[in-house]
Coordinates of C-alpha atoms in Angstrom, one line a residue:
X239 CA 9.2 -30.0 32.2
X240 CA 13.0 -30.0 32.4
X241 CA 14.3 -26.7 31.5
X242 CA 17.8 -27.8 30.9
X243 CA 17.1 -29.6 27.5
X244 CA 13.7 -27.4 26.2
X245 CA 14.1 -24.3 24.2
X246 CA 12.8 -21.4 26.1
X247 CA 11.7 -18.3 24.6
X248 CA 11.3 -15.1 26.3
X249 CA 9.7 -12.2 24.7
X250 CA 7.8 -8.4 25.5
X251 CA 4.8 -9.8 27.2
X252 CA 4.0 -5.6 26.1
X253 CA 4.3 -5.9 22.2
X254 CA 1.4 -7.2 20.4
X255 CA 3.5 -8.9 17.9
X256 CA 5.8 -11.0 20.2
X257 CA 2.3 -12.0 21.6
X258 CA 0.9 -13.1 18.3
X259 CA 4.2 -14.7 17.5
X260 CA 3.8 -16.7 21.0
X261 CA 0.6 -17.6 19.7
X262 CA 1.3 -18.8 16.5
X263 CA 4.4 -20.9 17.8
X264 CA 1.6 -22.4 20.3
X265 CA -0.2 -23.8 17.5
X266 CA 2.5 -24.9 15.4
X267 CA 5.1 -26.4 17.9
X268 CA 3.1 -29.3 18.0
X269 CA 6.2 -31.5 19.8
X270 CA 6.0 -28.9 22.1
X271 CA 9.7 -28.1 22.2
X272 CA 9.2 -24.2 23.2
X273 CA 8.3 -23.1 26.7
X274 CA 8.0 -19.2 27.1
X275 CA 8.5 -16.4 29.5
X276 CA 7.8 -12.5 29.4
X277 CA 11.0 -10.3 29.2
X278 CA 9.1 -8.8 32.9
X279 CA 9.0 -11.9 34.7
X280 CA 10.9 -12.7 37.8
X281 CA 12.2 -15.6 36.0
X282 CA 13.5 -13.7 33.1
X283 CA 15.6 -11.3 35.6
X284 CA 16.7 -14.3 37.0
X285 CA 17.5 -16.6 34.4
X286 CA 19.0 -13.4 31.4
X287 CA 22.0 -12.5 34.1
X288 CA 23.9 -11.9 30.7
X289 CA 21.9 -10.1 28.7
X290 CA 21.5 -6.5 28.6
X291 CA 19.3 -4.9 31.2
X292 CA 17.7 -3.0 28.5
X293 CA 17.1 -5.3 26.3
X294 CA 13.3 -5.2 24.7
X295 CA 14.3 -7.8 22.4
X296 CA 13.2 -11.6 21.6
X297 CA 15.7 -13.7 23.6
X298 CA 15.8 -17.7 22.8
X299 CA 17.7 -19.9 24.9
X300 CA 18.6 -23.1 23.4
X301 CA 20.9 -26.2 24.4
X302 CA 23.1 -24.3 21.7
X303 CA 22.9 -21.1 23.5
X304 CA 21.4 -18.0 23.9
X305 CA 20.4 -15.8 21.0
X306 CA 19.1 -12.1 20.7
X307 CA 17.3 -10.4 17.9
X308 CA 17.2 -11.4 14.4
X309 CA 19.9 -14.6 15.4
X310 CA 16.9 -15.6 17.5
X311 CA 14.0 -15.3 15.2
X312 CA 16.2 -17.4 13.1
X313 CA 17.1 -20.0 15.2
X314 CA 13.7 -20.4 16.5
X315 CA 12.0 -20.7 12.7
X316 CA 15.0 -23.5 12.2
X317 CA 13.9 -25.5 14.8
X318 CA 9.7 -25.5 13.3
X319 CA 10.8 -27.6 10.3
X320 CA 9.6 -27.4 7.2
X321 CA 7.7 -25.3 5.5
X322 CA 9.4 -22.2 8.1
X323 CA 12.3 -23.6 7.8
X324 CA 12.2 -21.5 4.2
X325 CA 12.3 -18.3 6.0
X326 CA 15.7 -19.4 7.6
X327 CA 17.3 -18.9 4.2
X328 CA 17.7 -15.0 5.3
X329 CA 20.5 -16.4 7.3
X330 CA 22.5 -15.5 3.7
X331 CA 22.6 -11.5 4.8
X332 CA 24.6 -10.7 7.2
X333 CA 23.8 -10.2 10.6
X334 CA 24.4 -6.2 11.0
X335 CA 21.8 -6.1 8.2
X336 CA 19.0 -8.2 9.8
X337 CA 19.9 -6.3 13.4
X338 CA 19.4 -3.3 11.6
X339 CA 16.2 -4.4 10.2
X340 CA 15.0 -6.0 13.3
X341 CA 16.0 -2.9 15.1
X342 CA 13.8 -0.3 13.1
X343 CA 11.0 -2.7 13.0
X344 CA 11.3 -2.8 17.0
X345 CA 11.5 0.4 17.2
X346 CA 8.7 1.4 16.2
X347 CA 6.6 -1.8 16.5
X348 CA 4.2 0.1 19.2
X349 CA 3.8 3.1 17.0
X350 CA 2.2 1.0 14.1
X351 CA 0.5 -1.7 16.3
X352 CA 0.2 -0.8 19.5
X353 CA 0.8 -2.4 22.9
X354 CA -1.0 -5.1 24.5
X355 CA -3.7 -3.9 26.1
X356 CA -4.9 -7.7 27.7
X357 CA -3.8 -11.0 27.3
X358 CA -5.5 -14.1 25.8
X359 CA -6.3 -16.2 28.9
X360 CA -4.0 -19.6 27.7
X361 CA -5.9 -22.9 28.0
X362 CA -4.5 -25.3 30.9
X363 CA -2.4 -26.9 28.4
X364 CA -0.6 -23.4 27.0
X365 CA -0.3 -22.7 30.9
X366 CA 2.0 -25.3 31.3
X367 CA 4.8 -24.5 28.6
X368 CA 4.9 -20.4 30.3
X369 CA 7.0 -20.1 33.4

């Protein structure tokens, strides 16, 4: 696949939520526009020069640019088409405010969930859209 023109979405191969997102963008992105990469890979160092080293955050790079926390989710539920596409109406608040609520849901996303304690084995065909 050609990186250049895919939409590739790196996320904290730790958090049980960003895995269950993955998981549900698997099954919907049925064009299969969305490759993915943990936030620990080699290839996230590599590639996220710009982001913040600390960053434990959903990062989406698209053809448009790249986009951190709730400017990500957003983006990334734009792109799914309808029916998400509804969700993308919380575009209307502004952005310190969905930060902020992004923030104090990531905050303490382990303490009411928990970490990842193993990962779904992806079929051949999920393999091929993680890098």
């Amino acid at each position: 696949m050609e990186q250049q023109r895919k939409h590739i979405i790196f996320f904290d191969g730790d958090c049980l939520i960003c895995n269950r997102f993955v998981q549900k963008l698997l099954r919907i992105d049925r064009k299969k526009k969305f490759l993915f990469s943990s936030l620990q890979s080699e290839f996230s160092r590599a590639t996220l020069k710009n982001i913040p080293k600390k960053i434990d955050s959903i990062v989406y790079l698209s053809p448009e640019g790249s986009f951190i926390k709730s400017e990500a989710v957003l983006k990334i539920i734009k792109q799914l088409g309808f029916p998400y596409t509804i969700c993308y109406l919380l575009k209307i608040l502004p952005i310190a405010w969905r930060d902020a609520l992004y923030d104090y849901f990531a905050k303490n996303r382990y303490q009411w969930f928990g970490k990842n304690e193993s990962c779904k084995i992806p079929s051949k065909a999920e393999r091929e859209r993680f890098i």
